Amino acid sequence: TRLDKDGSGVVTIDDLRGVYNTSKHPDVIAGRLTPEEALLAFLEGFEGLVGDRDGRVTLEEFTDYYTDVSASIPNDDFFIAMMESCWMI
């Protein structure tokens, strides 16, 4: 797939490089985080409250994350625009 570059079945920080855009992250803009630190924080976000923080995102973790995110988005068009911007698609 587009995210799982090495076909391992999980997404790692190496898979995210060049695919997920951190340049618009508020903390990157403000200089509080480097783009690499923002990637790592993003990756850790998929683990949720009970994740094992192993630096690997499974399909289940990815789906659960975006299910939660989509619940707070006002409409589908906004969600699509957000995904296109973040994932450069």
PDB file of N, CA and C in Angstrom:
ATOM      1  N   THR A   1       0.828  -1.185   0.000  1.00  0.00           N
ATOM      2  CA  THR A   1       0.000   0.000   0.000  1.00  0.00           C
ATOM      3  C   THR A   1       0.873   1.251   0.000  1.00  0.00           C
ATOM      4  N   ARG A   2       0.210   2.368  -0.085  1.00  0.00           N
ATOM      5  CA  ARG A   2       0.949   3.630  -0.140  1.00  0.00           C
ATOM      6  C   ARG A   2       1.710   3.913   1.152  1.00  0.00           C
ATOM      7  N   LEU A   3       1.130   3.561   2.295  1.00  0.00           N
ATOM      8  CA  LEU A   3       1.785   3.835   3.577  1.00  0.00           C
ATOM      9  C   LEU A   3       2.804   2.778   3.962  1.00  0.00           C
ATOM     10  N   ASP A   4       2.448   1.536   3.797  1.00  0.00           N
ATOM     11  CA  ASP A   4       3.313   0.429   4.207  1.00  0.00           C
ATOM     12  C   ASP A   4       4.322   0.141   3.098  1.00  0.00           C
ATOM     13  N   LYS A   5       5.339   0.979   3.031  1.00  0.00           N
ATOM     14  CA  LYS A   5       6.288   0.932   1.910  1.00  0.00           C
ATOM     15  C   LYS A   5       7.050  -0.377   1.797  1.00  0.00           C
ATOM     16  N   ASP A   6       7.337  -1.011   2.944  1.00  0.00           N
ATOM     17  CA  ASP A   6       8.134  -2.240   2.891  1.00  0.00           C
ATOM     18  C   ASP A   6       7.288  -3.509   2.911  1.00  0.00           C
ATOM     19  N   GLY A   7       5.956  -3.361   2.944  1.00  0.00           N
ATOM     20  CA  GLY A   7       5.074  -4.516   2.908  1.00  0.00           C
ATOM     21  C   GLY A   7       5.066  -5.344   4.177  1.00  0.00           C
ATOM     22  N   SER A   8       5.476  -4.745   5.302  1.00  0.00           N
ATOM     23  CA  SER A   8       5.576  -5.483   6.561  1.00  0.00           C
ATOM     24  C   SER A   8       4.228  -5.705   7.247  1.00  0.00           C
ATOM     25  N   GLY A   9       3.191  -5.003   6.789  1.00  0.00           N
ATOM     26  CA  GLY A   9       1.892  -5.132   7.431  1.00  0.00           C
ATOM     27  C   GLY A   9       1.661  -4.114   8.533  1.00  0.00           C
ATOM     28  N   VAL A  10       2.657  -3.297   8.818  1.00  0.00           N
ATOM     29  CA  VAL A  10       2.535  -2.221   9.801  1.00  0.00           C
ATOM     30  C   VAL A  10       3.177  -0.964   9.236  1.00  0.00           C
ATOM     31  N   VAL A  11       2.797   0.187   9.789  1.00  0.00           N
ATOM     32  CA  VAL A  11       3.373   1.460   9.379  1.00  0.00           C
ATOM     33  C   VAL A  11       4.331   1.929  10.465  1.00  0.00           C
ATOM     34  N   THR A  12       5.531   2.322  10.041  1.00  0.00           N
ATOM     35  CA  THR A  12       6.537   2.830  10.961  1.00  0.00           C
ATOM     36  C   THR A  12       6.875   4.268  10.582  1.00  0.00           C
ATOM     37  N   ILE A  13       7.707   4.904  11.384  1.00  0.00           N
ATOM     38  CA  ILE A  13       8.114   6.280  11.076  1.00  0.00           C
ATOM     39  C   ILE A  13       8.835   6.340   9.724  1.00  0.00           C
ATOM     40  N   ASP A  14       9.560   5.305   9.372  1.00  0.00           N
ATOM     41  CA  ASP A  14      10.229   5.276   8.071  1.00  0.00           C
ATOM     42  C   ASP A  14       9.207   5.290   6.933  1.00  0.00           C
ATOM     43  N   ASP A  15       8.078   4.612   7.138  1.00  0.00           N
ATOM     44  CA  ASP A  15       7.023   4.604   6.126  1.00  0.00           C
ATOM     45  C   ASP A  15       6.374   5.976   5.983  1.00  0.00           C
ATOM     46  N   LEU A  16       6.289   6.730   7.086  1.00  0.00           N
ATOM     47  CA  LEU A  16       5.619   8.031   7.063  1.00  0.00           C
ATOM     48  C   LEU A  16       6.439   9.124   6.397  1.00  0.00           C
ATOM     49  N   ARG A  17       7.753   9.012   6.456  1.00  0.00           N
ATOM     50  CA  ARG A  17       8.600  10.053   5.872  1.00  0.00           C
ATOM     51  C   ARG A  17       8.270  10.232   4.384  1.00  0.00           C
ATOM     52  N   GLY A  18       8.033  11.470   4.000  1.00  0.00           N
ATOM     53  CA  GLY A  18       7.733  11.765   2.605  1.00  0.00           C
ATOM     54  C   GLY A  18       6.296  11.516   2.209  1.00  0.00           C
ATOM     55  N   VAL A  19       5.482  10.999   3.149  1.00  0.00           N
ATOM     56  CA  VAL A  19       4.080  10.725   2.852  1.00  0.00           C
ATOM     57  C   VAL A  19       3.172  11.595   3.708  1.00  0.00           C
ATOM     58  N   TYR A  20       3.545  11.800   4.970  1.00  0.00           N
ATOM     59  CA  TYR A  20       2.741  12.624   5.866  1.00  0.00           C
ATOM     60  C   TYR A  20       3.398  13.986   6.008  1.00  0.00           C
ATOM     61  N   ASN A  21       2.625  15.029   5.779  1.00  0.00           N
ATOM     62  CA  ASN A  21       3.145  16.388   5.752  1.00  0.00           C
ATOM     63  C   ASN A  21       3.072  17.027   7.144  1.00  0.00           C
ATOM     64  N   THR A  22       4.210  17.291   7.759  1.00  0.00           N
ATOM     65  CA  THR A  22       4.240  17.935   9.075  1.00  0.00           C
ATOM     66  C   THR A  22       4.490  19.440   8.981  1.00  0.00           C
ATOM     67  N   SER A  23       4.664  19.964   7.794  1.00  0.00           N
ATOM     68  CA  SER A  23       5.053  21.370   7.652  1.00  0.00           C
ATOM     69  C   SER A  23       4.005  22.345   8.183  1.00  0.00           C
ATOM     70  N   LYS A  24       2.756  21.931   8.255  1.00  0.00           N
ATOM     71  CA  LYS A  24       1.691  22.810   8.743  1.00  0.00           C
ATOM     72  C   LYS A  24       1.324  22.539  10.198  1.00  0.00           C
ATOM     73  N   HIS A  25       2.047  21.632  10.828  1.00  0.00           N
ATOM     74  CA  HIS A  25       1.792  21.348  12.249  1.00  0.00           C
ATOM     75  C   HIS A  25       2.119  22.614  13.045  1.00  0.00           C
ATOM     76  N   PRO A  26       1.214  23.057  13.910  1.00  0.00           N
ATOM     77  CA  PRO A  26       1.445  24.305  14.651  1.00  0.00           C
ATOM     78  C   PRO A  26       2.758  24.331  15.432  1.00  0.00           C
ATOM     79  N   ASP A  27       3.145  23.210  16.021  1.00  0.00           N
ATOM     80  CA  ASP A  27       4.391  23.179  16.798  1.00  0.00           C
ATOM     81  C   ASP A  27       5.632  23.189  15.908  1.00  0.00           C
ATOM     82  N   VAL A  28       5.525  22.682  14.703  1.00  0.00           N
ATOM     83  CA  VAL A  28       6.637  22.757  13.751  1.00  0.00           C
ATOM     84  C   VAL A  28       6.779  24.209  13.281  1.00  0.00           C
ATOM     85  N   ILE A  29       5.664  24.827  12.959  1.00  0.00           N
ATOM     86  CA  ILE A  29       5.685  26.228  12.525  1.00  0.00           C
ATOM     87  C   ILE A  29       6.283  27.118  13.609  1.00  0.00           C
ATOM     88  N   ALA A  30       5.918  26.854  14.876  1.00  0.00           N
ATOM     89  CA  ALA A  30       6.388  27.675  15.998  1.00  0.00           C
ATOM     90  C   ALA A  30       7.807  27.321  16.434  1.00  0.00           C
ATOM     91  N   GLY A  31       8.371  26.252  15.869  1.00  0.00           N
ATOM     92  CA  GLY A  31       9.728  25.853  16.223  1.00  0.00           C
ATOM     93  C   GLY A  31       9.826  25.041  17.497  1.00  0.00           C
ATOM     94  N   ARG A  32       8.687  24.598  18.043  1.00  0.00           N
ATOM     95  CA  ARG A  32       8.704  23.780  19.260  1.00  0.00           C
ATOM     96  C   ARG A  32       8.999  22.308  18.976  1.00  0.00           C
ATOM     97  N   LEU A  33       8.724  21.875  17.754  1.00  0.00           N
ATOM     98  CA  LEU A  33       9.014  20.508  17.326  1.00  0.00           C
ATOM     99  C   LEU A  33       9.727  20.548  15.986  1.00  0.00           C
ATOM    100  N   THR A  34      10.604  19.587  15.776  1.00  0.00           N
ATOM    101  CA  THR A  34      11.175  19.396  14.449  1.00  0.00           C
ATOM    102  C   THR A  34      10.169  18.585  13.634  1.00  0.00           C
ATOM    103  N   PRO A  35      10.284  18.587  12.324  1.00  0.00           N
ATOM    104  CA  PRO A  35       9.397  17.733  11.524  1.00  0.00           C
ATOM    105  C   PRO A  35       9.479  16.259  11.949  1.00  0.00           C
ATOM    106  N   GLU A  36      10.667  15.788  12.307  1.00  0.00           N
ATOM    107  CA  GLU A  36      10.845  14.399  12.750  1.00  0.00           C
ATOM    108  C   GLU A  36      10.096  14.140  14.062  1.00  0.00           C
ATOM    109  N   GLU A  37      10.181  15.080  14.999  1.00  0.00           N
ATOM    110  CA  GLU A  37       9.475  14.933  16.271  1.00  0.00           C
ATOM    111  C   GLU A  37       7.961  14.938  16.061  1.00  0.00           C
ATOM    112  N   ALA A  38       7.493  15.761  15.125  1.00  0.00           N
ATOM    113  CA  ALA A  38       6.064  15.790  14.817  1.00  0.00           C
ATOM    114  C   ALA A  38       5.619  14.467  14.208  1.00  0.00           C
ATOM    115  N   LEU A  39       6.451  13.868  13.357  1.00  0.00           N
ATOM    116  CA  LEU A  39       6.136  12.548  12.799  1.00  0.00           C
ATOM    117  C   LEU A  39       6.019  11.509  13.897  1.00  0.00           C
ATOM    118  N   LEU A  40       6.971  11.525  14.819  1.00  0.00           N
ATOM    119  CA  LEU A  40       6.956  10.560  15.918  1.00  0.00           C
ATOM    120  C   LEU A  40       5.720  10.755  16.794  1.00  0.00           C
ATOM    121  N   ALA A  41       5.381  11.996  17.106  1.00  0.00           N
ATOM    122  CA  ALA A  41       4.192  12.273  17.913  1.00  0.00           C
ATOM    123  C   ALA A  41       2.932  11.802  17.182  1.00  0.00           C
ATOM    124  N   PHE A  42       2.901  12.019  15.880  1.00  0.00           N
ATOM    125  CA  PHE A  42       1.761  11.567  15.082  1.00  0.00           C
ATOM    126  C   PHE A  42       1.648  10.052  15.123  1.00  0.00           C
ATOM    127  N   LEU A  43       2.763   9.378  14.943  1.00  0.00           N
ATOM    128  CA  LEU A  43       2.786   7.918  14.969  1.00  0.00           C
ATOM    129  C   LEU A  43       2.312   7.404  16.323  1.00  0.00           C
ATOM    130  N   GLU A  44       2.778   8.013  17.397  1.00  0.00           N
ATOM    131  CA  GLU A  44       2.388   7.589  18.743  1.00  0.00           C
ATOM    132  C   GLU A  44       0.898   7.819  18.989  1.00  0.00           C
ATOM    133  N   GLY A  45       0.316   8.806  18.315  1.00  0.00           N
ATOM    134  CA  GLY A  45      -1.105   9.078  18.469  1.00  0.00           C
ATOM    135  C   GLY A  45      -1.992   7.923  18.053  1.00  0.00           C
ATOM    136  N   PHE A  46      -1.534   7.107  17.143  1.00  0.00           N
ATOM    137  CA  PHE A  46      -2.316   5.955  16.694  1.00  0.00           C
ATOM    138  C   PHE A  46      -2.462   4.898  17.783  1.00  0.00           C
ATOM    139  N   GLU A  47      -1.581   4.913  18.756  1.00  0.00           N
ATOM    140  CA  GLU A  47      -1.615   3.903  19.805  1.00  0.00           C
ATOM    141  C   GLU A  47      -2.805   4.082  20.738  1.00  0.00           C
ATOM    142  N   GLY A  48      -3.352   5.278  20.817  1.00  0.00           N
ATOM    143  CA  GLY A  48      -4.477   5.523  21.706  1.00  0.00           C
ATOM    144  C   GLY A  48      -4.061   5.427  23.164  1.00  0.00           C
ATOM    145  N   LEU A  49      -5.035   5.377  24.021  1.00  0.00           N
ATOM    146  CA  LEU A  49      -4.764   5.347  25.465  1.00  0.00           C
ATOM    147  C   LEU A  49      -4.224   4.011  25.941  1.00  0.00           C
ATOM    148  N   VAL A  50      -4.500   2.952  25.209  1.00  0.00           N
ATOM    149  CA  VAL A  50      -4.085   1.617  25.660  1.00  0.00           C
ATOM    150  C   VAL A  50      -3.032   0.980  24.761  1.00  0.00           C
ATOM    151  N   GLY A  51      -2.468   1.743  23.850  1.00  0.00           N
ATOM    152  CA  GLY A  51      -1.483   1.189  22.918  1.00  0.00           C
ATOM    153  C   GLY A  51      -0.197   0.793  23.603  1.00  0.00           C
ATOM    154  N   ASP A  52       0.588   0.007  22.891  1.00  0.00           N
ATOM    155  CA  ASP A  52       1.841  -0.489  23.464  1.00  0.00           C
ATOM    156  C   ASP A  52       3.047   0.374  23.112  1.00  0.00           C
ATOM    157  N   ARG A  53       2.815   1.475  22.388  1.00  0.00           N
ATOM    158  CA  ARG A  53       3.887   2.418  22.041  1.00  0.00           C
ATOM    159  C   ARG A  53       5.097   1.702  21.423  1.00  0.00           C
ATOM    160  N   ASP A  54       4.808   0.821  20.486  1.00  0.00           N
ATOM    161  CA  ASP A  54       5.885   0.055  19.861  1.00  0.00           C
ATOM    162  C   ASP A  54       6.427   0.700  18.590  1.00  0.00           C
ATOM    163  N   GLY A  55       5.890   1.878  18.213  1.00  0.00           N
ATOM    164  CA  GLY A  55       6.373   2.551  17.019  1.00  0.00           C
ATOM    165  C   GLY A  55       5.896   1.915  15.726  1.00  0.00           C
ATOM    166  N   ARG A  56       4.906   1.041  15.841  1.00  0.00           N
ATOM    167  CA  ARG A  56       4.349   0.342  14.688  1.00  0.00           C
ATOM    168  C   ARG A  56       2.832   0.488  14.720  1.00  0.00           C
ATOM    169  N   VAL A  57       2.245   0.897  13.604  1.00  0.00           N
ATOM    170  CA  VAL A  57       0.804   1.082  13.531  1.00  0.00           C
ATOM    171  C   VAL A  57       0.207  -0.026  12.675  1.00  0.00           C
ATOM    172  N   THR A  58      -0.700  -0.783  13.285  1.00  0.00           N
ATOM    173  CA  THR A  58      -1.401  -1.833  12.551  1.00  0.00           C
ATOM    174  C   THR A  58      -2.604  -1.227  11.830  1.00  0.00           C
ATOM    175  N   LEU A  59      -3.186  -1.969  10.915  1.00  0.00           N
ATOM    176  CA  LEU A  59      -4.381  -1.511  10.216  1.00  0.00           C
ATOM    177  C   LEU A  59      -5.500  -1.228  11.222  1.00  0.00           C
ATOM    178  N   GLU A  60      -5.642  -2.069  12.234  1.00  0.00           N
ATOM    179  CA  GLU A  60      -6.673  -1.864  13.255  1.00  0.00           C
ATOM    180  C   GLU A  60      -6.454  -0.544  14.006  1.00  0.00           C
ATOM    181  N   GLU A  61      -5.205  -0.253  14.386  1.00  0.00           N
ATOM    182  CA  GLU A  61      -4.898   1.000  15.076  1.00  0.00           C
ATOM    183  C   GLU A  61      -5.191   2.207  14.173  1.00  0.00           C
ATOM    184  N   PHE A  62      -4.830   2.100  12.906  1.00  0.00           N
ATOM    185  CA  PHE A  62      -5.063   3.177  11.937  1.00  0.00           C
ATOM    186  C   PHE A  62      -6.558   3.443  11.797  1.00  0.00           C
ATOM    187  N   THR A  63      -7.334   2.380  11.627  1.00  0.00           N
ATOM    188  CA  THR A  63      -8.779   2.508  11.461  1.00  0.00           C
ATOM    189  C   THR A  63      -9.420   3.084  12.718  1.00  0.00           C
ATOM    190  N   ASP A  64      -9.028   2.597  13.885  1.00  0.00           N
ATOM    191  CA  ASP A  64      -9.572   3.110  15.145  1.00  0.00           C
ATOM    192  C   ASP A  64      -9.274   4.596  15.310  1.00  0.00           C
ATOM    193  N   TYR A  65      -8.046   4.994  14.970  1.00  0.00           N
ATOM    194  CA  TYR A  65      -7.648   6.401  15.092  1.00  0.00           C
ATOM    195  C   TYR A  65      -8.551   7.292  14.244  1.00  0.00           C
ATOM    196  N   TYR A  66      -8.705   6.946  12.968  1.00  0.00           N
ATOM    197  CA  TYR A  66      -9.488   7.799  12.084  1.00  0.00           C
ATOM    198  C   TYR A  66     -10.986   7.692  12.339  1.00  0.00           C
ATOM    199  N   THR A  67     -11.453   6.633  12.937  1.00  0.00           N
ATOM    200  CA  THR A  67     -12.841   6.559  13.373  1.00  0.00           C
ATOM    201  C   THR A  67     -13.077   7.603  14.457  1.00  0.00           C
ATOM    202  N   ASP A  68     -12.150   7.695  15.396  1.00  0.00           N
ATOM    203  CA  ASP A  68     -12.259   8.701  16.461  1.00  0.00           C
ATOM    204  C   ASP A  68     -12.133  10.116  15.902  1.00  0.00           C
ATOM    205  N   VAL A  69     -11.179  10.337  15.004  1.00  0.00           N
ATOM    206  CA  VAL A  69     -10.978  11.666  14.423  1.00  0.00           C
ATOM    207  C   VAL A  69     -12.221  12.109  13.652  1.00  0.00           C
ATOM    208  N   SER A  70     -12.770  11.232  12.856  1.00  0.00           N
ATOM    209  CA  SER A  70     -13.899  11.613  12.008  1.00  0.00           C
ATOM    210  C   SER A  70     -15.127  12.007  12.825  1.00  0.00           C
ATOM    211  N   ALA A  71     -15.240  11.511  14.041  1.00  0.00           N
ATOM    212  CA  ALA A  71     -16.387  11.856  14.887  1.00  0.00           C
ATOM    213  C   ALA A  71     -16.398  13.340  15.258  1.00  0.00           C
ATOM    214  N   SER A  72     -15.227  13.979  15.219  1.00  0.00           N
ATOM    215  CA  SER A  72     -15.158  15.390  15.603  1.00  0.00           C
ATOM    216  C   SER A  72     -15.113  16.340  14.401  1.00  0.00           C
ATOM    217  N   ILE A  73     -15.287  15.815  13.208  1.00  0.00           N
ATOM    218  CA  ILE A  73     -15.222  16.618  11.981  1.00  0.00           C
ATOM    219  C   ILE A  73     -16.648  16.969  11.556  1.00  0.00           C
ATOM    220  N   PRO A  74     -16.897  18.235  11.213  1.00  0.00           N
ATOM    221  CA  PRO A  74     -18.270  18.677  10.952  1.00  0.00           C
ATOM    222  C   PRO A  74     -18.949  18.049   9.724  1.00  0.00           C
ATOM    223  N   ASN A  75     -18.168  17.711   8.687  1.00  0.00           N
ATOM    224  CA  ASN A  75     -18.799  17.110   7.511  1.00  0.00           C
ATOM    225  C   ASN A  75     -17.760  16.353   6.688  1.00  0.00           C
ATOM    226  N   ASP A  76     -18.252  15.547   5.775  1.00  0.00           N
ATOM    227  CA  ASP A  76     -17.373  14.696   4.970  1.00  0.00           C
ATOM    228  C   ASP A  76     -16.409  15.499   4.101  1.00  0.00           C
ATOM    229  N   ASP A  77     -16.870  16.599   3.526  1.00  0.00           N
ATOM    230  CA  ASP A  77     -16.006  17.399   2.665  1.00  0.00           C
ATOM    231  C   ASP A  77     -14.803  17.945   3.432  1.00  0.00           C
ATOM    232  N   PHE A  78     -15.031  18.391   4.657  1.00  0.00           N
ATOM    233  CA  PHE A  78     -13.938  18.896   5.487  1.00  0.00           C
ATOM    234  C   PHE A  78     -12.968  17.769   5.822  1.00  0.00           C
ATOM    235  N   PHE A  79     -13.505  16.590   6.155  1.00  0.00           N
ATOM    236  CA  PHE A  79     -12.656  15.434   6.466  1.00  0.00           C
ATOM    237  C   PHE A  79     -11.799  15.064   5.259  1.00  0.00           C
ATOM    238  N   ILE A  80     -12.393  15.039   4.082  1.00  0.00           N
ATOM    239  CA  ILE A  80     -11.646  14.713   2.865  1.00  0.00           C
ATOM    240  C   ILE A  80     -10.546  15.734   2.615  1.00  0.00           C
ATOM    241  N   ALA A  81     -10.872  17.016   2.753  1.00  0.00           N
ATOM    242  CA  ALA A  81      -9.870  18.065   2.549  1.00  0.00           C
ATOM    243  C   ALA A  81      -8.729  17.929   3.553  1.00  0.00           C
ATOM    244  N   MET A  82      -9.059  17.607   4.798  1.00  0.00           N
ATOM    245  CA  MET A  82      -8.038  17.426   5.827  1.00  0.00           C
ATOM    246  C   MET A  82      -7.128  16.244   5.480  1.00  0.00           C
ATOM    247  N   MET A  83      -7.709  15.141   5.035  1.00  0.00           N
ATOM    248  CA  MET A  83      -6.918  13.960   4.680  1.00  0.00           C
ATOM    249  C   MET A  83      -6.030  14.235   3.475  1.00  0.00           C
ATOM    250  N   GLU A  84      -6.572  14.923   2.480  1.00  0.00           N
ATOM    251  CA  GLU A  84      -5.772  15.249   1.297  1.00  0.00           C
ATOM    252  C   GLU A  84      -4.600  16.140   1.646  1.00  0.00           C
ATOM    253  N   SER A  85      -4.816  17.092   2.524  1.00  0.00           N
ATOM    254  CA  SER A  85      -3.745  17.991   2.929  1.00  0.00           C
ATOM    255  C   SER A  85      -2.672  17.270   3.746  1.00  0.00           C
ATOM    256  N   CYS A  86      -3.096  16.486   4.720  1.00  0.00           N
ATOM    257  CA  CYS A  86      -2.147  15.785   5.598  1.00  0.00           C
ATOM    258  C   CYS A  86      -1.358  14.709   4.865  1.00  0.00           C
ATOM    259  N   TRP A  87      -2.063  13.947   4.032  1.00  0.00           N
ATOM    260  CA  TRP A  87      -1.448  12.790   3.377  1.00  0.00           C
ATOM    261  C   TRP A  87      -0.940  13.098   1.977  1.00  0.00           C
ATOM    262  N   MET A  88      -1.025  14.358   1.565  1.00  0.00           N
ATOM    263  CA  MET A  88      -0.536  14.782   0.243  1.00  0.00           C
ATOM    264  C   MET A  88      -1.105  13.908  -0.874  1.00  0.00           C
ATOM    265  N   ILE A  89      -2.418  13.701  -0.842  1.00  0.00           N
ATOM    266  CA  ILE A  89      -3.081  12.903  -1.874  1.00  0.00           C
ATOM    267  C   ILE A  89      -4.079  13.754  -2.633  1.00  0.00           C
TER     268      ILE A  89
END
